[in-house]
């Protein structure tokens, strides 16, 4: 049984489960393309750089991971999704994170050092939260698709049910 959900950009239009899943896949693909172009490595970037809102991207990753039957693909998606932790609000210009030694500098009295410390704390919190969220999405898919004789939840007509078709 397919459901219909309200379209946030057009309240008169409703989206089916299939359309929502397709939109989630599109968002994830857009983000993966963005990562290939931006190459963030270990840098910290402003969340405004993202191709969509951070919360939308997180939701898209959760949905795509939870509906992905292949374990290796789920792991790769989770790894890419963890990169979202490097995007924080109010960062401004890209912060390149590389080890450096500063001689005779007290970092507690430096405004930039205080800002960096706060941003690094936020990245750490987001990394932990994303690891939990995306790990739960992966375990949902694993329990669904790793069962013996498990079937895909998609029918030939593209409809989807969370419990599969029997």
XYZ file of N, CA, C and O in Angstrom:
664
model
N 0.844 -1.174 0.000
C 0.000 0.000 0.000
C 0.892 1.239 0.000
O 1.696 1.433 0.895
N 0.768 2.043 -1.005
C 1.565 3.260 -1.119
C 0.867 4.396 -0.380
O -0.349 4.440 -0.278
N 1.665 5.282 0.130
C 1.140 6.460 0.812
C 1.416 7.691 -0.033
O 2.292 7.681 -0.878
N 0.712 8.743 0.272
C 0.980 10.022 -0.369
C 1.328 11.030 0.720
O 0.732 11.028 1.790
N 2.333 11.837 0.452
C 2.781 12.845 1.402
C 2.685 14.199 0.743
O 2.896 14.337 -0.460
N 2.406 15.208 1.554
C 2.301 16.559 1.029
C 3.628 17.058 0.510
O 4.669 16.820 1.099
N 3.594 17.751 -0.603
C 4.770 18.361 -1.194
C 4.989 19.695 -0.496
O 4.139 20.578 -0.582
N 6.130 19.883 0.203
C 6.333 21.134 0.927
C 6.398 22.369 0.040
O 6.039 23.453 0.462
N 6.811 22.213 -1.221
C 6.892 23.373 -2.102
C 5.583 23.663 -2.826
O 5.409 24.736 -3.361
N 4.668 22.693 -2.830
C 3.365 22.880 -3.464
C 2.342 22.057 -2.684
O 2.162 20.868 -2.954
N 1.648 22.667 -1.707
C 0.733 21.921 -0.839
C -0.389 21.185 -1.576
O -0.952 20.245 -1.046
N -0.715 21.585 -2.797
C -1.789 20.921 -3.533
C -1.332 19.590 -4.142
O -2.149 18.772 -4.519
N -0.029 19.398 -4.241
C 0.525 18.194 -4.853
C 0.965 17.228 -3.767
O 1.507 17.630 -2.745
N 0.725 15.950 -4.002
C 1.177 14.930 -3.056
C 2.207 14.048 -3.730
O 2.151 13.817 -4.941
N 3.167 13.548 -2.930
C 4.196 12.652 -3.426
C 3.936 11.253 -2.910
O 3.569 11.053 -1.760
N 4.178 10.266 -3.751
C 4.066 8.870 -3.335
C 5.368 8.438 -2.666
O 6.371 9.157 -2.709
N 5.359 7.249 -2.054
C 6.578 6.689 -1.461
C 7.696 6.618 -2.492
O 8.850 6.935 -2.209
N 7.350 6.192 -3.686
C 8.337 6.040 -4.756
C 8.956 7.383 -5.120
O 10.171 7.484 -5.313
N 8.132 8.411 -5.202
C 8.644 9.741 -5.538
C 9.541 10.285 -4.430
O 10.578 10.895 -4.711
N 9.176 10.048 -3.180
C 10.003 10.510 -2.063
C 11.350 9.794 -2.071
O 12.397 10.418 -1.897
N 11.329 8.494 -2.312
C 12.578 7.737 -2.369
C 13.438 8.209 -3.542
O 14.654 8.355 -3.414
N 12.816 8.481 -4.670
C 13.557 8.987 -5.838
C 14.178 10.350 -5.535
O 15.324 10.615 -5.902
N 13.435 11.206 -4.844
C 13.969 12.520 -4.475
C 15.129 12.379 -3.486
O 16.109 13.117 -3.557
N 15.027 11.425 -2.568
C 16.122 11.169 -1.624
C 17.369 10.707 -2.375
O 18.481 11.176 -2.097
N 17.184 9.803 -3.339
C 18.315 9.346 -4.158
C 18.932 10.510 -4.923
O 20.166 10.610 -5.029
N 18.089 11.390 -5.460
C 18.595 12.561 -6.191
C 19.414 13.465 -5.277
O 20.481 13.956 -5.671
N 18.919 13.707 -4.061
C 19.658 14.549 -3.115
C 20.999 13.931 -2.761
O 22.018 14.631 -2.698
N 21.015 12.634 -2.498
C 22.270 11.952 -2.159
C 23.237 12.036 -3.331
O 24.419 12.345 -3.153
N 22.753 11.798 -4.541
C 23.616 11.872 -5.722
C 24.157 13.287 -5.923
O 25.325 13.475 -6.267
N 23.317 14.291 -5.688
C 23.760 15.680 -5.796
C 24.864 15.965 -4.785
O 25.875 16.603 -5.111
N 24.700 15.473 -3.559
C 25.721 15.685 -2.531
C 27.022 14.958 -2.888
O 28.111 15.505 -2.717
N 26.927 13.736 -3.400
C 28.131 12.987 -3.779
C 28.880 13.699 -4.908
O 30.115 13.763 -4.898
N 28.146 14.261 -5.855
C 28.765 15.050 -6.929
C 29.439 16.287 -6.343
O 30.567 16.631 -6.705
N 28.761 16.938 -5.414
C 29.315 18.106 -4.733
C 30.622 17.748 -4.024
O 31.601 18.486 -4.097
N 30.658 16.596 -3.339
C 31.878 16.163 -2.649
C 33.024 15.931 -3.632
O 34.173 16.275 -3.332
N 32.718 15.344 -4.774
C 33.766 15.105 -5.771
C 34.343 16.420 -6.280
O 35.537 16.521 -6.550
N 33.511 17.436 -6.398
C 33.981 18.735 -6.878
C 34.682 19.534 -5.782
O 35.703 20.159 -6.013
N 34.127 19.508 -4.589
C 34.629 20.342 -3.487
C 35.838 19.727 -2.781
O 36.690 20.451 -2.277
N 35.905 18.413 -2.708
C 36.994 17.685 -2.047
C 37.316 18.273 -0.668
O 38.379 18.858 -0.466
N 36.427 18.073 0.306
C 36.638 18.706 1.606
C 37.779 18.120 2.438
O 38.274 18.781 3.338
N 38.217 16.897 2.156
C 39.255 16.227 2.955
C 38.887 16.336 4.420
O 37.824 15.891 4.811
N 39.733 16.957 5.240
C 39.434 17.145 6.667
C 39.006 18.566 6.980
O 38.891 18.933 8.153
N 38.812 19.379 5.965
C 38.468 20.778 6.170
C 37.055 20.921 6.722
O 36.233 20.014 6.628
N 36.795 22.085 7.280
C 35.474 22.412 7.812
C 34.915 23.530 6.947
O 35.583 24.536 6.712
N 33.685 23.329 6.484
C 33.068 24.285 5.579
C 31.750 24.785 6.156
O 31.146 24.132 7.000
N 31.322 25.912 5.641
C 30.053 26.480 6.072
C 28.908 25.668 5.486
O 28.951 25.274 4.318
N 27.886 25.426 6.277
C 26.730 24.634 5.838
C 25.999 25.306 4.676
O 25.303 24.633 3.912
N 26.179 26.612 4.516
C 25.539 27.310 3.392
C 26.105 26.875 2.046
O 25.507 27.125 1.018
N 27.264 26.213 2.046
C 27.878 25.726 0.802
C 27.159 24.492 0.260
O 27.319 24.148 -0.909
N 26.419 23.809 1.114
C 25.777 22.554 0.717
C 24.749 22.784 -0.387
O 24.115 23.839 -0.442
N 24.552 21.790 -1.246
C 23.583 21.937 -2.342
C 22.122 21.892 -1.883
O 21.224 22.179 -2.655
N 21.882 21.514 -0.635
C 20.539 21.497 -0.029
C 20.745 21.682 1.471
O 21.881 21.671 1.953
N 19.665 21.821 2.220
C 19.830 21.996 3.659
C 20.453 20.740 4.264
O 20.247 19.624 3.786
N 21.214 20.940 5.311
C 21.895 19.822 5.962
C 20.887 18.805 6.486
O 21.071 17.599 6.325
N 19.795 19.267 7.067
C 18.788 18.339 7.594
C 18.134 17.534 6.466
O 17.855 16.349 6.635
N 17.904 18.151 5.307
C 17.337 17.422 4.165
C 18.303 16.348 3.675
O 17.887 15.228 3.350
N 19.573 16.687 3.628
C 20.578 15.716 3.186
C 20.693 14.557 4.170
O 20.796 13.398 3.763
N 20.652 14.851 5.460
C 20.715 13.791 6.471
C 19.508 12.867 6.328
O 19.641 11.638 6.335
N 18.324 13.446 6.176
C 17.113 12.629 5.995
C 17.203 11.783 4.736
O 16.810 10.610 4.735
N 17.726 12.364 3.666
C 17.869 11.620 2.414
C 18.831 10.445 2.595
O 18.545 9.325 2.147
N 19.961 10.675 3.253
C 20.908 9.588 3.495
C 20.266 8.492 4.343
O 20.436 7.305 4.053
N 19.537 8.876 5.376
C 18.894 7.872 6.226
C 17.930 7.008 5.429
O 17.918 5.785 5.561
N 17.119 7.629 4.588
C 16.141 6.895 3.794
C 16.815 5.994 2.761
O 16.459 4.827 2.607
N 17.804 6.528 2.062
C 18.488 5.740 1.040
C 19.226 4.560 1.679
O 19.177 3.435 1.177
N 19.888 4.792 2.800
C 20.609 3.707 3.481
C 19.630 2.654 3.989
O 19.870 1.453 3.848
N 18.529 3.095 4.574
C 17.557 2.158 5.148
C 16.878 1.295 4.084
O 16.383 0.220 4.398
N 16.889 1.741 2.835
C 16.228 0.974 1.777
C 17.218 0.297 0.832
O 16.807 -0.278 -0.171
N 18.498 0.364 1.166
C 19.540 -0.233 0.312
C 19.827 -1.668 0.738
O 20.234 -1.911 1.869
N 19.622 -2.647 -0.158
C 19.832 -4.049 0.213
C 21.301 -4.479 0.269
O 21.640 -5.442 0.947
N 22.201 -3.772 -0.416
C 23.602 -4.190 -0.480
C 24.421 -3.561 0.647
O 24.495 -2.343 0.761
N 25.033 -4.426 1.452
C 25.806 -3.964 2.600
C 26.978 -3.071 2.243
O 27.240 -2.076 2.923
N 27.699 -3.381 1.170
C 28.850 -2.569 0.783
C 28.417 -1.171 0.352
O 29.086 -0.179 0.650
N 27.284 -1.070 -0.305
C 26.764 0.234 -0.727
C 26.303 1.025 0.504
O 26.558 2.224 0.604
N 25.651 0.333 1.465
C 25.241 1.014 2.706
C 26.451 1.592 3.438
O 26.415 2.720 3.925
N 27.529 0.814 3.514
C 28.739 1.298 4.196
C 29.329 2.514 3.471
O 29.737 3.480 4.105
N 29.359 2.476 2.151
C 29.886 3.607 1.384
C 29.012 4.844 1.563
O 29.517 5.961 1.721
N 27.697 4.648 1.559
C 26.783 5.777 1.775
C 26.948 6.354 3.177
O 26.926 7.572 3.362
N 27.109 5.488 4.167
C 27.315 5.962 5.544
C 28.586 6.784 5.646
O 28.613 7.839 6.280
N 29.631 6.306 5.012
C 30.902 7.025 5.025
C 30.751 8.412 4.398
O 31.225 9.409 4.947
N 30.065 8.474 3.277
C 29.828 9.770 2.628
C 28.929 10.649 3.488
O 29.143 11.858 3.601
N 27.940 10.043 4.121
C 27.031 10.805 4.983
C 27.731 11.401 6.194
O 27.375 12.492 6.648
N 28.744 10.713 6.695
C 29.503 11.245 7.837
C 30.207 12.549 7.483
O 30.491 13.364 8.369
N 30.473 12.756 6.211
C 31.122 13.984 5.762
C 30.274 15.214 6.075
O 30.810 16.316 6.220
N 28.972 15.019 6.220
C 28.099 16.149 6.544
C 28.473 16.804 7.866
O 28.165 17.972 8.093
N 29.144 16.083 8.731
C 29.567 16.656 10.015
C 30.581 17.780 9.816
O 30.721 18.647 10.674
N 31.270 17.783 8.696
C 32.266 18.814 8.424
C 31.642 20.125 7.965
O 32.345 21.114 7.782
N 30.339 20.136 7.792
C 29.623 21.347 7.383
C 28.882 21.892 8.593
O 27.992 21.239 9.128
N 29.271 23.080 9.028
C 28.707 23.687 10.224
C 28.186 25.083 9.906
O 28.632 25.727 8.953
N 27.255 25.545 10.738
C 26.698 26.887 10.568
C 27.710 27.950 11.009
O 28.517 27.728 11.909
N 27.641 29.076 10.346
C 28.423 30.265 10.697
C 29.934 30.023 10.738
O 30.643 30.594 11.561
N 30.452 29.211 9.853
C 31.896 28.978 9.776
C 32.558 30.074 8.949
O 33.669 30.497 9.236
N 31.853 30.526 7.919
C 32.454 31.526 7.044
C 33.347 30.849 6.028
O 32.985 29.832 5.441
N 34.542 31.386 5.862
C 35.478 30.817 4.902
C 35.920 29.425 5.338
O 35.967 29.116 6.525
N 36.244 28.619 4.368
C 36.704 27.251 4.601
C 37.875 27.233 5.589
O 38.801 28.016 5.479
N 37.797 26.321 6.553
C 38.868 26.168 7.541
C 39.642 24.913 7.174
O 39.114 23.802 7.241
N 40.886 25.096 6.759
C 41.732 23.954 6.428
C 42.358 23.428 7.707
O 43.008 24.177 8.441
N 42.121 22.161 7.968
C 42.626 21.551 9.195
C 43.882 20.771 8.846
O 43.840 19.775 8.132
N 45.014 21.277 9.365
C 46.298 20.619 9.166
C 47.130 20.853 10.426
O 47.054 21.927 11.032
N 47.896 19.871 10.847
C 48.723 20.058 12.043
C 49.721 21.190 11.838
O 50.283 21.348 10.763
N 49.892 21.961 12.873
C 50.849 23.062 12.822
C 51.362 23.328 14.227
O 50.685 23.067 15.211
N 52.549 23.833 14.317
C 53.138 24.200 15.604
C 53.266 25.714 15.655
O 53.846 26.323 14.769
N 52.711 26.290 16.683
C 52.830 27.729 16.880
C 53.710 27.959 18.101
O 53.446 27.424 19.174
N 54.739 28.747 17.940
C 55.665 29.004 19.040
C 55.186 30.185 19.863
O 54.790 31.213 19.324
N 55.189 29.998 21.168
C 54.861 31.066 22.124
C 53.492 31.694 21.909
O 53.336 32.898 22.004
N 52.478 30.892 21.581
C 51.117 31.400 21.397
C 50.218 30.714 22.407
O 50.199 29.498 22.520
N 49.482 31.527 23.150
C 48.530 30.985 24.112
C 47.167 30.920 23.423
O 46.523 31.944 23.226
N 46.718 29.717 23.038
C 45.470 29.622 22.271
C 44.234 30.042 23.053
O 43.204 30.331 22.466
N 44.288 30.120 24.366
C 43.114 30.517 25.139
C 42.819 32.007 24.997
O 41.728 32.449 25.301
N 43.772 32.771 24.532
C 43.571 34.209 24.382
C 43.379 34.630 22.931
O 43.344 35.806 22.626
N 43.242 33.715 22.056
C 43.095 34.017 20.642
C 41.651 33.766 20.224
O 41.141 32.672 20.394
N 41.006 34.786 19.677
C 39.619 34.658 19.251
C 39.477 33.590 18.174
O 38.556 32.781 18.212
N 40.370 33.566 17.207
C 40.304 32.569 16.142
C 40.449 31.163 16.711
O 39.765 30.232 16.274
N 41.317 31.020 17.703
C 41.497 29.704 18.314
C 40.234 29.285 19.054
O 39.854 28.111 19.027
N 39.576 30.223 19.717
C 38.324 29.911 20.410
C 37.239 29.499 19.423
O 36.489 28.559 19.671
N 37.162 30.216 18.314
C 36.191 29.873 17.272
C 36.487 28.488 16.712
O 35.578 27.667 16.560
N 37.738 28.228 16.429
C 38.119 26.925 15.885
C 37.793 25.814 16.881
O 37.278 24.770 16.496
N 38.058 26.043 18.141
C 37.763 25.037 19.165
C 36.265 24.732 19.209
O 35.849 23.578 19.308
N 35.444 25.761 19.109
C 33.990 25.577 19.111
C 33.535 24.811 17.868
O 32.707 23.903 17.952
N 34.068 25.172 16.712
C 33.696 24.490 15.473
C 34.124 23.028 15.527
O 33.368 22.137 15.126
N 35.317 22.749 16.030
C 35.781 21.363 16.136
C 34.900 20.559 17.094
O 34.635 19.379 16.854
N 34.418 21.194 18.148
C 33.506 20.522 19.073
C 32.196 20.181 18.361
O 31.658 19.079 18.503
N 31.685 21.125 17.556
C 30.458 20.877 16.805
C 30.643 19.751 15.796
O 29.747 18.915 15.614
N 31.789 19.726 15.120
C 32.073 18.663 14.151
C 32.087 17.316 14.864
O 31.520 16.329 14.381
N 32.711 17.261 16.033
C 32.772 16.022 16.801
C 31.371 15.548 17.199
O 31.040 14.370 17.051
N 30.547 16.473 17.689
C 29.169 16.125 18.064
C 28.378 15.629 16.854
O 27.652 14.636 16.934
N 28.500 16.326 15.723
C 27.788 15.916 14.513
C 28.270 14.557 14.013
O 27.467 13.752 13.548
N 29.561 14.321 14.099
C 30.105 13.033 13.658
C 29.498 11.905 14.477
O 29.066 10.882 13.934
N 29.450 12.070 15.771
C 28.853 11.034 16.639
C 27.366 10.848 16.335
O 26.872 9.730 16.240
N 26.648 11.963 16.184
C 25.213 11.883 15.910
C 24.946 11.216 14.564
O 24.090 10.334 14.456
N 25.714 11.596 13.550
C 25.535 10.996 12.227
C 25.914 9.519 12.232
O 25.260 8.711 11.574
N 26.951 9.163 12.973
C 27.332 7.754 13.064
C 26.179 6.942 13.641
O 25.846 5.870 13.146
N 25.525 7.486 14.677
C 24.378 6.789 15.270
C 23.191 6.728 14.318
O 22.603 5.666 14.105
N 22.824 7.869 13.736
C 21.667 7.927 12.828
C 21.844 7.018 11.620
O 20.954 6.224 11.282
N 22.975 7.146 10.954
C 23.189 6.367 9.748
C 23.444 4.899 10.075
O 23.087 4.019 9.299
N 24.014 4.629 11.235
C 24.177 3.245 11.678
C 22.839 2.581 11.922
O 22.635 1.408 11.573
N 21.899 3.315 12.513
C 20.555 2.766 12.734
C 19.848 2.516 11.408
O 19.174 1.499 11.236
N 20.015 3.445 10.471
C 19.405 3.249 9.149
C 19.984 2.010 8.476
O 19.259 1.219 7.872
N 21.279 1.819 8.625
C 21.917 0.650 8.031
C 21.454 -0.637 8.703
O 21.219 -1.643 8.034
N 21.281 -0.606 10.020
C 20.831 -1.824 10.714
C 19.386 -2.161 10.354
O 19.010 -3.327 10.307
N 18.571 -1.141 10.073
C 17.200 -1.386 9.603
C 17.254 -2.148 8.290
O 16.577 -3.164 8.102
N 18.074 -1.662 7.369
C 18.191 -2.329 6.073
C 18.793 -3.716 6.228
O 18.339 -4.671 5.588
N 19.792 -3.828 7.081
C 20.440 -5.130 7.269
C 19.459 -6.161 7.798
O 19.400 -7.287 7.313
N 18.664 -5.779 8.791
C 17.698 -6.734 9.340
C 16.625 -7.088 8.313
O 16.121 -8.199 8.284
N 16.296 -6.165 7.443
C 15.277 -6.410 6.428
C 15.814 -7.255 5.280
O 15.165 -8.183 4.829
N 17.022 -6.942 4.808
C 17.516 -7.581 3.594
C 18.417 -8.786 3.851
O 18.651 -9.570 2.952
N 18.918 -8.945 5.054
C 19.818 -10.059 5.319
C 19.089 -11.306 5.791
O 19.690 -12.344 5.970
N 17.787 -11.183 6.021
C 17.017 -12.361 6.403
C 17.036 -13.384 5.285
O 17.123 -13.042 4.108
N 16.903 -14.619 5.674
C 16.859 -15.686 4.685
C 15.602 -15.526 3.841
O 14.515 -15.284 4.356
N 15.748 -15.619 2.557
C 14.650 -15.492 1.596
C 14.007 -14.098 1.632
O 12.827 -13.960 1.323
N 14.754 -13.094 2.039
C 14.190 -11.743 2.057
C 13.956 -11.274 0.629
O 14.727 -11.551 -0.271
N 12.870 -10.569 0.455
C 12.545 -10.027 -0.856
C 12.664 -8.515 -0.823
O 12.489 -7.898 0.209
N 12.905 -7.959 -1.963
C 12.956 -6.512 -2.065
C 11.568 -5.938 -1.768
O 10.562 -6.551 -2.125
N 11.497 -4.778 -1.120
C 10.191 -4.188 -0.818
C 9.553 -3.479 -2.003
O 8.512 -2.875 -1.864
N 10.167 -3.560 -3.183
C 9.634 -2.879 -4.350
C 8.923 -3.871 -5.264
O 9.416 -4.952 -5.532
N 7.742 -3.475 -5.751
C 7.033 -4.294 -6.727
C 7.446 -3.854 -8.121
O 8.107 -2.828 -8.300
N 7.028 -4.617 -9.114
C 7.387 -4.313 -10.492
C 6.873 -2.948 -10.933
O 7.482 -2.285 -11.766
N 5.753 -2.496 -10.363
C 5.194 -1.203 -10.752
C 5.849 -0.039 -10.017
O 5.460 1.109 -10.194
N 6.858 -0.325 -9.176
C 7.581 0.738 -8.480
C 7.026 1.087 -7.123
O 7.584 1.923 -6.430
N 5.921 0.463 -6.720
C 5.391 0.750 -5.391
C 6.269 0.099 -4.341
O 7.003 -0.847 -4.609
N 6.173 0.607 -3.131
C 7.056 0.201 -2.042
C 6.248 -0.051 -0.778
O 5.323 0.690 -0.486
N 6.573 -1.111 -0.060
C 6.052 -1.320 1.282
C 7.190 -1.709 2.183
O 8.075 -2.466 1.782
N 7.242 -1.190 3.371
C 8.359 -1.401 4.276
C 8.519 -2.866 4.670
O 9.596 -3.314 4.991
N 7.441 -3.657 4.597
C 7.507 -5.051 5.019
C 7.691 -6.013 3.855
O 7.765 -7.218 4.029
N 7.821 -5.499 2.641
C 8.009 -6.346 1.466
C 6.686 -6.839 0.931
O 5.616 -6.530 1.438
N 6.734 -7.614 -0.112
C 5.535 -8.156 -0.750
C 5.562 -9.677 -0.628
O 6.594 -10.301 -0.763
N 4.448 -10.258 -0.384
C 4.448 -11.697 -0.182
C 3.531 -12.443 -1.068
O 2.717 -12.122 -1.779
